[in-house]
Coordinates of C-alpha atoms in Angstrom, one line a residue:
Chain A
M1 CA 0.0 0.0 0.0
N2 CA 1.2 3.5 -0.9
H3 CA 0.9 5.3 2.4
D4 CA 1.1 8.8 0.9
A5 CA -2.2 8.6 -1.0
Y6 CA -5.0 6.1 -0.2
P7 CA -7.7 5.4 -2.7
D8 CA -11.2 6.3 -1.4
S9 CA -12.3 2.7 -2.0
Y10 CA -9.6 1.5 0.4
I11 CA -10.7 3.8 3.2
R12 CA -14.4 3.3 2.6
G13 CA -13.9 -0.5 2.5
I14 CA -12.2 -0.3 6.0
L15 CA -14.8 1.9 7.5
N16 CA -17.6 -0.2 6.1
S17 CA -16.2 -3.5 7.4
V18 CA -14.9 -2.8 10.9
K19 CA -17.4 -2.9 13.8
T20 CA -15.2 -2.9 16.9
I21 CA -12.5 -0.2 17.3
A22 CA -10.0 0.0 20.2
M23 CA -8.7 3.5 20.5
V24 CA -5.2 3.5 22.1
G25 CA -4.3 6.8 23.8
I26 CA -7.7 8.3 24.1
S27 CA -7.7 11.2 26.6
P28 CA -10.4 11.6 29.3
N29 CA -10.2 15.4 28.6
T30 CA -13.3 16.2 26.6
S31 CA -11.6 19.1 24.8
R32 CA -9.0 16.8 23.2
P33 CA -9.2 15.6 19.6
S34 CA -9.2 11.9 20.7
Y35 CA -12.4 12.5 22.7
F36 CA -14.0 14.1 19.6
V37 CA -13.1 11.2 17.4
F38 CA -14.2 8.6 20.0
K39 CA -17.6 10.3 20.5
Y40 CA -18.2 10.7 16.8
L41 CA -17.5 7.1 15.8
L42 CA -19.6 5.9 18.8
G43 CA -22.4 8.0 17.4
R44 CA -21.9 6.4 13.9
G45 CA -22.6 2.9 15.3
Y46 CA -19.1 1.6 16.0
R47 CA -18.4 -0.4 19.2
M48 CA -15.7 1.8 20.7
I49 CA -13.2 0.5 23.3
P50 CA -11.0 3.1 25.1
V51 CA -7.4 2.0 26.0
N52 CA -5.3 4.1 28.3
P53 CA -3.3 2.7 31.2
G54 CA -3.9 5.7 33.4
Q55 CA -7.7 5.4 33.1
A56 CA -8.2 1.6 33.6
G57 CA -11.2 0.9 35.7
K58 CA -12.9 4.2 34.7
D59 CA -15.2 4.7 31.8
I60 CA -15.9 7.3 29.1
L61 CA -19.3 7.9 27.4
G62 CA -20.4 4.6 29.0
Q63 CA -17.5 2.6 27.6
A64 CA -15.0 0.9 30.1
F65 CA -11.3 1.8 29.8
Y66 CA -8.7 -1.0 29.5
A67 CA -5.0 -0.5 30.3
K68 CA -3.8 -2.3 27.2
L69 CA -5.0 -4.0 24.1
S70 CA -4.3 -7.6 25.4
D71 CA -6.7 -6.9 28.4
I72 CA -9.7 -6.5 26.1
P73 CA -11.8 -9.6 26.4
E74 CA -13.4 -9.5 22.9
P75 CA -12.2 -9.5 19.3
I76 CA -11.1 -6.1 17.9
D77 CA -11.5 -5.3 14.2
M78 CA -9.4 -2.1 14.2
V79 CA -6.8 -0.5 16.5
D80 CA -6.8 3.3 16.2
I81 CA -3.6 4.8 17.6
F82 CA -3.6 8.3 19.2
R83 CA 0.0 8.2 20.4
A84 CA 3.1 10.0 18.9
S85 CA 4.9 8.1 16.2
E86 CA 7.8 7.0 18.5
H87 CA 5.3 5.0 20.6
V88 CA 3.6 3.2 17.7
M89 CA 5.9 0.1 17.3
P90 CA 5.2 -1.5 20.7
I91 CA 1.5 -1.0 20.2
V92 CA 1.6 -2.7 16.8
Q93 CA 3.7 -5.5 18.2
E94 CA 1.1 -6.0 21.0
A95 CA -1.7 -5.9 18.4
L96 CA 0.0 -8.7 16.4
T97 CA -0.2 -11.0 19.5
L98 CA -4.1 -10.7 19.8
K99 CA -6.2 -13.7 18.9
P100 CA -7.8 -13.1 16.5
K101 CA -5.6 -10.4 15.0
P102 CA -7.2 -7.1 14.2
Q103 CA -8.0 -6.5 10.5
V104 CA -6.8 -2.9 10.5
I105 CA -4.3 -0.7 12.3
W106 CA -5.0 3.0 11.9
M107 CA -2.7 5.8 12.9
Q108 CA -4.1 9.3 13.5
L109 CA -3.2 12.5 11.7
T110 CA 0.6 13.4 12.0
I111 CA 1.3 9.8 13.2
R112 CA 3.4 7.5 10.9
D113 CA 5.8 4.6 11.5
D114 CA 6.7 2.9 8.2
A115 CA 8.5 0.0 9.9
A116 CA 5.5 -0.8 12.1
A117 CA 3.2 -0.5 9.1
L118 CA 5.4 -3.1 7.2
L119 CA 5.3 -5.4 10.2
A120 CA 1.5 -5.3 10.3
E121 CA 1.1 -5.6 6.5
Q122 CA 3.4 -8.7 6.5
A123 CA 0.9 -10.2 9.0
G124 CA -2.0 -9.5 6.6
I125 CA -3.3 -6.4 8.4
K126 CA -4.4 -3.4 6.5
V127 CA -2.7 -0.1 7.6
V128 CA -3.7 3.5 7.4
M129 CA -1.3 6.3 8.6
N130 CA -1.6 10.0 9.1
R131 CA -5.4 10.1 8.7
C132 CA -8.3 10.7 11.0
P133 CA -11.2 8.2 10.8
K134 CA -13.6 11.0 11.8
I135 CA -12.5 13.2 8.9
E136 CA -12.5 10.3 6.5
Y137 CA -15.9 9.1 7.6
G138 CA -17.1 12.7 7.3
R139 CA -15.5 13.1 3.9
L140 CA -16.9 9.9 2.4
S141 CA -20.4 10.2 3.9
T142 CA -20.6 13.9 2.8
E143 CA -21.1 15.1 6.4
I144 CA -17.9 17.1 6.3
S145 CA -19.2 19.1 3.3
W146 CA -21.6 20.8 5.7
I147 CA -18.6 22.7 7.1
G148 CA -17.2 23.8 3.7
V149 CA -14.4 21.2 3.6
N150 CA -13.2 20.0 0.2
S151 CA -14.2 16.4 0.3
R152 CA -12.4 15.6 -3.0
T153 CA -15.3 13.4 -4.0
L154 CA -17.8 13.9 -6.9
S155 CA -20.9 11.9 -7.4
S156 CA -24.2 12.2 -9.2
K157 CA -25.7 9.7 -6.7
R158 CA -27.5 10.8 -3.5
A159 CA -25.7 10.4 -0.2
Q160 CA -27.2 7.8 2.1
I161 CA -29.0 8.8 5.3
L162 CA -27.8 6.8 8.3
G163 CA -30.6 5.4 10.4
K164 CA -33.2 7.7 12.0
G165 CA -33.0 11.3 12.9
V166 CA -31.4 14.2 11.1
Q167 CA -27.9 15.2 10.0
R168 CA -26.5 11.7 10.1
M169 CA -25.1 10.3 6.9
G170 CA -23.9 6.8 5.9
L171 CA -20.9 5.7 3.9
G172 CA -22.7 4.1 1.0
T173 CA -21.3 1.4 -1.2
P174 CA -17.9 1.5 -2.9
K175 CA -19.6 2.2 -6.2
D176 CA -21.0 5.6 -5.1
Chain B
M1 CA -15.7 8.7 -9.6
A2 CA -14.8 6.2 -6.8
D3 CA -11.3 6.0 -8.3
A4 CA -9.3 8.4 -6.1
E5 CA -6.4 8.4 -8.5
R6 CA -8.3 10.2 -11.2
V7 CA -8.3 13.9 -10.5
P8 CA -11.2 15.7 -12.2
G9 CA -10.4 18.6 -14.5
F10 CA -11.3 22.2 -13.8
A11 CA -14.5 22.3 -15.9
T12 CA -15.8 19.2 -14.2
L13 CA -15.1 20.6 -10.7
A14 CA -16.8 23.9 -11.7
I15 CA -20.0 22.0 -12.3
H16 CA -19.9 19.1 -9.7
A17 CA -17.7 19.9 -6.7
G18 CA -19.6 20.0 -3.5
A19 CA -23.0 19.4 -5.2
K20 CA -24.3 15.9 -4.9
P21 CA -28.1 15.4 -5.3
D22 CA -30.1 16.3 -2.3
P23 CA -30.2 13.3 0.0
T24 CA -33.8 13.6 1.0
T25 CA -35.6 14.9 -2.1
G26 CA -33.2 13.9 -4.9
A27 CA -33.2 17.4 -6.2
R28 CA -30.3 17.6 -8.7
I29 CA -29.8 21.3 -8.5
T30 CA -28.6 22.5 -5.1
P31 CA -31.7 23.6 -3.2
I32 CA -31.9 27.0 -1.6
Y33 CA -32.0 26.2 2.1
Q34 CA -33.8 29.4 3.0
T35 CA -33.9 28.8 6.7
A36 CA -32.4 30.5 9.7
S37 CA -32.1 27.3 11.9
F38 CA -31.9 23.5 11.8
V39 CA -33.6 21.1 14.2
F40 CA -31.5 18.8 16.5
D41 CA -32.3 15.1 17.1
D42 CA -31.9 15.5 20.8
V43 CA -30.0 17.5 23.5
D44 CA -26.8 15.5 23.0
H45 CA -26.9 16.0 19.2
A46 CA -27.3 19.8 19.9
A47 CA -24.4 19.8 22.4
S48 CA -22.2 17.9 20.0
L49 CA -22.8 20.4 17.2
F50 CA -22.3 23.4 19.5
G51 CA -19.1 21.8 20.9
L52 CA -17.8 21.2 17.3
Q53 CA -17.7 17.5 17.9
A54 CA -20.1 16.6 15.1
F55 CA -20.4 18.0 11.5
G56 CA -23.7 19.6 10.9
N57 CA -25.9 22.6 10.6
I58 CA -27.1 24.8 13.6
Y59 CA -27.9 28.3 12.4
T60 CA -27.3 30.0 9.1
R61 CA -25.0 32.7 10.6
I62 CA -22.5 29.8 11.2
G63 CA -23.2 27.6 8.2
N64 CA -25.9 26.6 5.7
P65 CA -26.1 23.7 3.3
T66 CA -26.5 25.9 0.2
C67 CA -23.6 28.1 1.2
A68 CA -21.6 24.9 2.0
V69 CA -21.9 23.7 -1.6
L70 CA -20.4 27.1 -2.7
E71 CA -17.6 26.7 -0.2
E72 CA -16.6 23.3 -1.3
R73 CA -16.9 24.3 -5.0
V74 CA -14.5 27.2 -4.7
A75 CA -12.2 25.3 -2.3
A76 CA -12.0 22.5 -4.9
L77 CA -11.4 25.0 -7.8
E78 CA -8.6 26.7 -5.9
G79 CA -7.0 23.4 -4.7
G80 CA -7.6 24.3 -1.1
T81 CA -8.7 22.2 1.8
A82 CA -11.9 24.2 2.8
G83 CA -13.8 27.4 2.1
L84 CA -15.9 29.8 4.1
A85 CA -18.5 31.9 2.3
V86 CA -19.3 35.4 3.7
A87 CA -21.4 38.3 2.9
S88 CA -18.9 40.2 0.7
G89 CA -15.2 40.3 -0.3
H90 CA -14.7 43.0 2.3
A91 CA -16.2 40.7 4.9
A92 CA -13.8 37.9 3.8
Q93 CA -10.8 40.2 4.5
V94 CA -12.1 41.3 7.9
V95 CA -12.8 37.7 9.0
V96 CA -9.3 36.5 7.8
M97 CA -7.5 39.3 9.6
H98 CA -9.6 38.8 12.8
A99 CA -8.3 35.2 12.9
L100 CA -4.6 36.4 12.5
M101 CA -4.2 39.7 14.2
T102 CA -4.3 41.0 17.8
P103 CA -4.3 44.7 18.6
G104 CA -0.9 46.3 17.8
D105 CA 0.0 43.7 15.2
E106 CA 1.0 44.6 11.6
F107 CA 0.6 43.1 8.2
V108 CA 2.4 44.0 5.0
A109 CA 0.2 44.7 1.9
S110 CA 0.9 45.6 -1.7
K111 CA 0.2 49.3 -2.2
K112 CA -1.3 48.6 -5.6
L113 CA -4.6 47.0 -4.5
Y114 CA -8.3 47.5 -5.2
G115 CA -9.1 50.9 -3.8
G116 CA -11.7 49.5 -1.5
S117 CA -9.1 47.3 0.2
I118 CA -6.7 50.3 0.5
N119 CA -9.5 52.2 2.3
Q120 CA -10.4 49.3 4.6
F121 CA -6.8 48.6 5.5
N122 CA -5.8 52.3 6.0
H123 CA -8.9 53.5 8.0
S124 CA -11.3 50.8 9.3
Y125 CA -8.6 48.5 10.5
K126 CA -7.2 51.2 12.8
N127 CA -10.2 50.8 15.1
F128 CA -9.1 47.2 15.6
G129 CA -5.5 48.1 16.2
W130 CA -4.4 46.3 13.0
N131 CA -1.7 48.2 11.3
V132 CA -1.0 48.0 7.6
V133 CA 2.5 48.6 6.2
W134 CA 2.6 49.2 2.5
A135 CA 5.1 47.6 0.1
D136 CA 5.6 48.0 -3.7
P137 CA 4.8 45.0 -5.9
D138 CA 7.2 46.4 -8.5
D139 CA 10.0 46.2 -5.9
I140 CA 9.8 42.7 -4.2
A141 CA 12.6 43.6 -1.8
S142 CA 10.3 46.3 -0.3
F143 CA 8.2 43.5 1.2
E144 CA 11.2 42.1 3.0
K145 CA 12.1 45.5 4.3
A146 CA 8.6 46.1 5.6
M147 CA 8.6 42.9 7.8
T148 CA 9.0 43.4 11.5
P149 CA 8.6 41.0 14.5
K150 CA 5.0 42.3 14.7
T151 CA 4.2 41.2 11.1
K152 CA 1.5 38.5 11.1
A153 CA 0.7 38.3 7.3
I154 CA 1.4 39.5 3.8
F155 CA -1.5 40.5 1.5
I156 CA -1.4 40.9 -2.3
E157 CA -3.7 40.6 -5.3
S158 CA -2.8 38.2 -8.1
I159 CA -4.0 40.7 -10.7
A160 CA -4.6 44.1 -9.1
N161 CA -7.7 46.1 -9.8
P162 CA -7.8 48.3 -11.8
G163 CA -4.3 48.9 -13.2
G164 CA -3.6 45.3 -14.4
V165 CA -0.6 45.0 -12.0
I166 CA 0.5 41.3 -11.8
T167 CA 2.3 40.5 -8.5
D168 CA 5.1 37.9 -8.4
I169 CA 3.3 35.6 -6.1
E170 CA 6.1 33.0 -5.8
A171 CA 8.7 35.7 -4.9
V172 CA 6.5 37.2 -2.2
S173 CA 5.6 33.7 -0.9
K174 CA 9.3 33.0 -0.3
I175 CA 9.5 36.2 1.9
A176 CA 6.4 35.1 3.8
R177 CA 7.7 31.6 4.4
K178 CA 11.1 32.9 5.6
A179 CA 9.3 35.1 8.1
G180 CA 6.9 32.3 9.1
V181 CA 3.7 34.3 8.2
P182 CA 0.9 33.3 5.8
L183 CA 0.6 34.9 2.4
I184 CA -3.0 36.0 1.6
V185 CA -3.8 36.4 -2.1
D186 CA -7.0 38.2 -3.3
N187 CA -7.7 36.2 -6.5
T188 CA -10.8 38.0 -7.5
L189 CA -9.7 39.3 -10.9
A190 CA -7.9 36.2 -12.0
T191 CA -10.3 33.5 -10.5
P192 CA -8.8 30.0 -10.2
Y193 CA -9.4 29.5 -13.9
L194 CA -6.6 31.9 -14.8
C195 CA -4.4 31.5 -11.7
K196 CA -4.2 29.2 -8.7
P197 CA -2.2 31.1 -6.0
F198 CA -1.7 27.9 -3.8
D199 CA 0.5 26.5 -6.6
Y200 CA 2.9 29.4 -6.0
G201 CA 3.1 29.2 -2.2
A202 CA 0.1 31.2 -1.1
N203 CA -1.5 30.0 2.2
I204 CA -4.9 31.8 2.1
V205 CA -7.0 33.0 -0.9
V206 CA -9.8 35.5 -0.6
H207 CA -12.4 36.4 -3.2
S208 CA -15.1 38.9 -4.0
L209 CA -17.6 36.4 -5.4
T210 CA -19.6 39.3 -6.7
K211 CA -17.2 39.6 -9.6
F212 CA -16.2 36.8 -12.0
L213 CA -17.1 33.7 -9.8
G214 CA -20.8 34.8 -9.6
G215 CA -20.2 36.5 -12.9
H216 CA -23.6 38.0 -13.6
G217 CA -23.7 41.1 -11.5
N218 CA -26.6 39.9 -9.3
S219 CA -25.2 39.0 -5.9
I220 CA -22.7 40.3 -3.4
G221 CA -20.6 37.6 -1.7
G222 CA -17.1 36.8 -0.4
M223 CA -15.0 33.7 0.1
I224 CA -12.1 32.6 2.2
V225 CA -10.1 29.5 1.0
D226 CA -7.7 27.6 3.3
G227 CA -4.6 26.3 1.5
G228 CA -4.1 23.8 4.3
N229 CA -0.3 24.4 3.9
F230 CA 0.6 26.6 6.9
N231 CA 1.7 25.4 10.4
W232 CA -0.5 27.2 12.9
T233 CA 0.7 25.4 16.0
R234 CA 3.6 27.8 16.8
K235 CA 2.9 28.9 20.4
G236 CA 1.6 32.4 20.8
Q237 CA 1.9 33.4 17.2
Y238 CA -1.7 32.9 16.1
P239 CA -3.6 32.4 19.4
M240 CA -7.0 31.9 17.7
L241 CA -5.5 28.6 16.3
S242 CA -2.7 27.6 18.6
E243 CA -4.2 28.3 22.1
P244 CA -7.0 26.6 24.0
R245 CA -10.2 28.6 23.1
P246 CA -12.3 29.8 26.0
E247 CA -15.3 30.0 23.6
Y248 CA -15.2 26.3 23.1
S249 CA -14.2 24.9 26.5
G250 CA -10.5 24.8 25.8
I251 CA -10.3 23.3 22.3
V252 CA -7.1 24.0 20.3
L253 CA -8.4 24.4 16.8
A254 CA -5.1 23.8 15.0
E255 CA -4.8 20.3 16.7
T256 CA -8.5 19.4 16.3
F257 CA -9.1 20.3 12.7
G258 CA -5.8 19.3 10.9
N259 CA -5.2 21.0 7.6
F260 CA -8.5 22.9 7.4
A261 CA -8.2 24.5 10.9
F262 CA -7.8 28.0 9.5
A263 CA -11.2 27.8 7.7
I264 CA -12.8 26.5 10.9
A265 CA -11.3 29.3 12.9
C266 CA -12.7 31.8 10.5
R267 CA -16.1 30.1 10.8
V268 CA -16.5 29.4 14.5
L269 CA -14.7 32.5 15.8
G270 CA -14.9 35.1 13.0
L271 CA -18.2 34.5 11.2
R272 CA -20.0 33.4 14.3
D273 CA -19.0 36.5 16.3
L274 CA -18.7 39.2 13.7
G275 CA -21.7 38.0 11.8
P276 CA -21.3 38.7 8.1
A277 CA -23.1 35.6 6.8
L278 CA -23.9 35.1 3.2
S279 CA -27.6 34.7 2.2
P280 CA -28.4 31.1 0.9
F281 CA -30.2 32.8 -2.1
N282 CA -27.0 34.6 -3.1
A283 CA -25.0 31.4 -2.7
F284 CA -27.5 29.7 -5.1
L285 CA -27.0 32.3 -7.7
I286 CA -23.2 32.3 -7.4
I287 CA -23.1 28.5 -7.6
N288 CA -25.0 28.7 -10.9
G289 CA -22.6 31.3 -12.1
I290 CA -19.5 29.2 -11.3
E291 CA -20.8 26.3 -13.5
T292 CA -19.8 28.3 -16.6
L293 CA -16.7 30.0 -15.1
P294 CA -14.1 28.4 -17.4
L295 CA -16.2 29.3 -20.5
R296 CA -16.8 32.9 -19.3
M297 CA -13.2 33.7 -18.1
Q298 CA -11.8 32.6 -21.4
R299 CA -14.2 34.7 -23.4
H300 CA -13.7 37.7 -21.0
S301 CA -9.9 37.4 -21.5
D302 CA -10.1 36.9 -25.3
N303 CA -12.5 39.9 -25.7
A304 CA -10.4 42.1 -23.4
L305 CA -7.2 41.3 -25.3
A306 CA -8.9 42.2 -28.6
V307 CA -10.4 45.4 -27.2
S308 CA -7.1 46.5 -25.6
E309 CA -5.2 45.8 -28.9
W310 CA -7.7 47.9 -30.8
L311 CA -7.6 50.7 -28.2
S312 CA -3.8 50.9 -28.3
K313 CA -3.9 51.8 -32.0
R314 CA -6.5 54.6 -31.6
P315 CA -5.4 58.2 -32.0
E316 CA -7.5 59.4 -29.0
V317 CA -5.7 56.9 -26.7
L318 CA -2.4 57.8 -24.9
W319 CA -1.7 54.4 -23.2
V320 CA -3.4 51.1 -22.4
S321 CA -2.5 49.1 -19.3
Y322 CA -3.3 45.5 -20.0
P323 CA -0.8 42.7 -19.1
G324 CA -1.9 40.6 -22.1
L325 CA -0.5 43.2 -24.5
A326 CA 3.0 42.5 -25.9
G327 CA 5.3 45.1 -24.5
D328 CA 3.2 45.7 -21.4
K329 CA 5.3 46.1 -18.2
Y330 CA 3.7 43.0 -16.7
N331 CA 3.6 40.8 -19.9
A332 CA 6.4 38.5 -18.7
L333 CA 4.7 37.9 -15.3
A334 CA 1.4 37.4 -17.1
K335 CA 3.0 34.6 -19.2
K336 CA 4.0 32.8 -16.0
Y337 CA 1.0 33.4 -13.7
V338 CA -2.0 33.8 -16.1
P339 CA -1.0 32.0 -19.4
K340 CA -4.6 31.5 -20.5
G341 CA -5.4 35.2 -20.4
C342 CA -5.3 38.3 -18.2
G343 CA -9.0 38.7 -17.4
A344 CA -11.5 41.4 -18.3
V345 CA -10.4 44.5 -16.4
F346 CA -8.0 47.1 -17.6
T347 CA -7.4 50.9 -17.8
F348 CA -6.4 53.2 -20.5
G349 CA -5.6 56.9 -20.8
L350 CA -7.3 59.5 -23.0
K351 CA -5.3 62.3 -24.7
G352 CA -8.3 64.6 -24.0
G353 CA -7.9 64.1 -20.2
H354 CA -10.8 64.6 -17.8
E355 CA -13.2 66.1 -20.3
A356 CA -12.7 63.3 -22.8
G357 CA -13.3 60.7 -20.1
V358 CA -16.5 62.2 -19.0
K359 CA -17.6 62.4 -22.7
L360 CA -16.8 58.8 -23.4
V361 CA -18.8 57.4 -20.5
S362 CA -21.7 59.6 -21.5
N363 CA -21.6 58.6 -25.1
V364 CA -21.3 54.8 -25.0
K365 CA -24.6 52.8 -25.4
L366 CA -23.6 49.1 -24.9
F367 CA -21.2 49.7 -21.9
S368 CA -22.9 50.3 -18.6
H369 CA -21.6 53.3 -16.6
L370 CA -21.4 51.8 -13.1
A371 CA -19.0 50.9 -10.2
N372 CA -18.6 47.2 -10.6
I373 CA -16.5 44.6 -12.5
G374 CA -17.0 41.0 -13.6
D375 CA -20.4 41.1 -15.2
T376 CA -21.6 39.4 -18.4
R377 CA -22.2 43.0 -19.6
S378 CA -19.3 45.4 -20.5
L379 CA -18.9 48.0 -17.9
I380 CA -17.1 51.4 -17.9
I381 CA -16.2 54.0 -15.3
H382 CA -14.2 57.2 -15.2
P383 CA -12.7 57.0 -11.7
A384 CA -11.7 60.6 -11.5
S385 CA -15.2 61.9 -11.8
T386 CA -16.8 59.1 -9.6
T387 CA -15.1 56.7 -7.3
H388 CA -12.0 58.8 -6.7
K389 CA -13.6 62.3 -7.0
Q390 CA -12.8 63.2 -3.4
L391 CA -9.0 62.8 -3.9
S392 CA -6.6 65.6 -5.0
D393 CA -5.1 65.3 -8.5
A394 CA -1.8 64.0 -7.1
Q395 CA -3.6 61.4 -5.0
K396 CA -5.7 60.4 -8.1
V397 CA -2.6 59.8 -10.1
Q398 CA -0.9 57.7 -7.4
A399 CA -4.1 55.6 -7.1
G400 CA -4.0 54.9 -10.8
A401 CA -7.1 57.1 -11.2
G402 CA -5.6 60.2 -12.9
P403 CA -8.0 62.6 -14.8
D404 CA -7.3 60.8 -18.1
V405 CA -7.9 57.2 -16.8
V406 CA -10.9 55.1 -17.9
R407 CA -11.5 51.6 -16.5
L408 CA -13.2 48.9 -18.5
S409 CA -14.6 45.5 -17.5
I410 CA -15.0 43.7 -20.8
G411 CA -18.2 41.6 -21.0
L412 CA -19.2 38.5 -23.0
E413 CA -20.9 40.3 -25.9
D414 CA -19.5 40.0 -29.5
K415 CA -16.2 41.7 -29.5
D416 CA -17.1 43.6 -32.7
D417 CA -20.1 45.2 -30.9
I418 CA -17.9 46.1 -27.9
I419 CA -15.4 47.8 -30.2
A420 CA -18.0 49.5 -32.3
D421 CA -19.5 51.0 -29.1
L422 CA -16.2 52.3 -27.9
E423 CA -15.5 53.8 -31.4
E424 CA -18.8 55.6 -31.4
G425 CA -18.1 56.9 -27.8
L426 CA -14.6 58.1 -28.7
T427 CA -15.6 59.9 -32.0
A428 CA -18.9 61.4 -30.9
A429 CA -18.6 65.1 -30.3

């Protein structure tokens, strides 16, 4: 995978297939970007599991914190890493020991570790680096267009409405 | 268009960017969402929107789905990361500076700008404590000399109104980058069809949408485009972006919104609190105008070149200032920055001075005598007797509005009819 430019179909495929996301490094501070992303993805129907050793035993938005990935007692589809690049390798190494292994390892905006990415890809895991799943979901669902952001997508098909209520859009199929 | 590798061309973006069919009704043309407010699902949804945690619509002063299509359209055409539509080009400039400046700060601006910008910078900004320092676009070193530790931005126009001055964007951007400040380019006269300032190192683009983007003389509007290519996180330099914001319970915008944080700062701090929101109806008209932008700008430029060539051979005419003319002072810069054409607006001087100028604007029948540019119609004005009447003769000359100067904005009519009208105006007694 070329980690400088991901096709929309690759990102949409990941966000359409994963259901359980463990977020490593989520802050309990509600003003931090990690909290924004956690809350947003929770609201889009993903099962979100917060991972932060300093918060183990507490919970956030009704979800129990775990100290580390291997403490989580259920299968994880995607690990979303909110730690600086130098901390990525041990997290990926730990993720590779999980049974079953996660399908996706995602590193947030500004975070990139090519060696860790290669290690994960050699184990058959899809990798995304230096991207935000909230921004990507917003971009591909058209929600982010409401705030004037250049989504870099064109389509003559309607965007899909997600579930009930207003102002919640779905990702659609890769054809769209 | 699922294939991310295929980058759509300019004409395709001008029609499609930002405008998918309406998700609930299937309306293909962007609807006019003529509403002040938008309902929330529940209290938590409302709180998420107000706290900037969810994308969505709250109140048309902060955002509106019709305006949002216009924002994404212009951002895509400029190659930026996000846009913010506001009530006018002047409002765009105020909102941009509000995000960058604190009282006592300075910015460096080209002294050859649209007269309305010169007025705004010289006078209105004084009340905010924002101090303009003027530099000369014909002497790039003057920008470097004007920089001080208080400088927060550089402001230029790609093609300046009305004199046809083309600024060396790349050279100025190097000075901005060295100083660690953003370069703001007013791209109104060129539009992204003729010139994309982000390709030359600009960081922020502003527009008067009233002119060529709208293109039909029917709506006032302005636009801010974020280039997504400036690092706002340097502590203390741009506190609107780099410091925890008390308005939003301590959010740091530059960390939260990645490469479109500047556009968000302009929206949630500037537009929200200063208030110059664009009407959704105006946004609708401007979106429709933009769909034909590439066709119109090429015709504007081709017509203007033909008219300027014709005028430069007329016995009544002393000089013509159009960068597209061979031998024009700015012709070399035009070949680099606006190779497809130099736009519609230019000035020329009449041998008969003030009296001849007044006579010409009175005698033309196709040209409309009014204070605007960028209409489908050809427009004419004699600045010395109208927009610049209050200035002394010396000030008029310095502003490019000497007694002999006439400004034209060439429209989309047949060029032979435009030329015939000018010929009649010049020869009538």
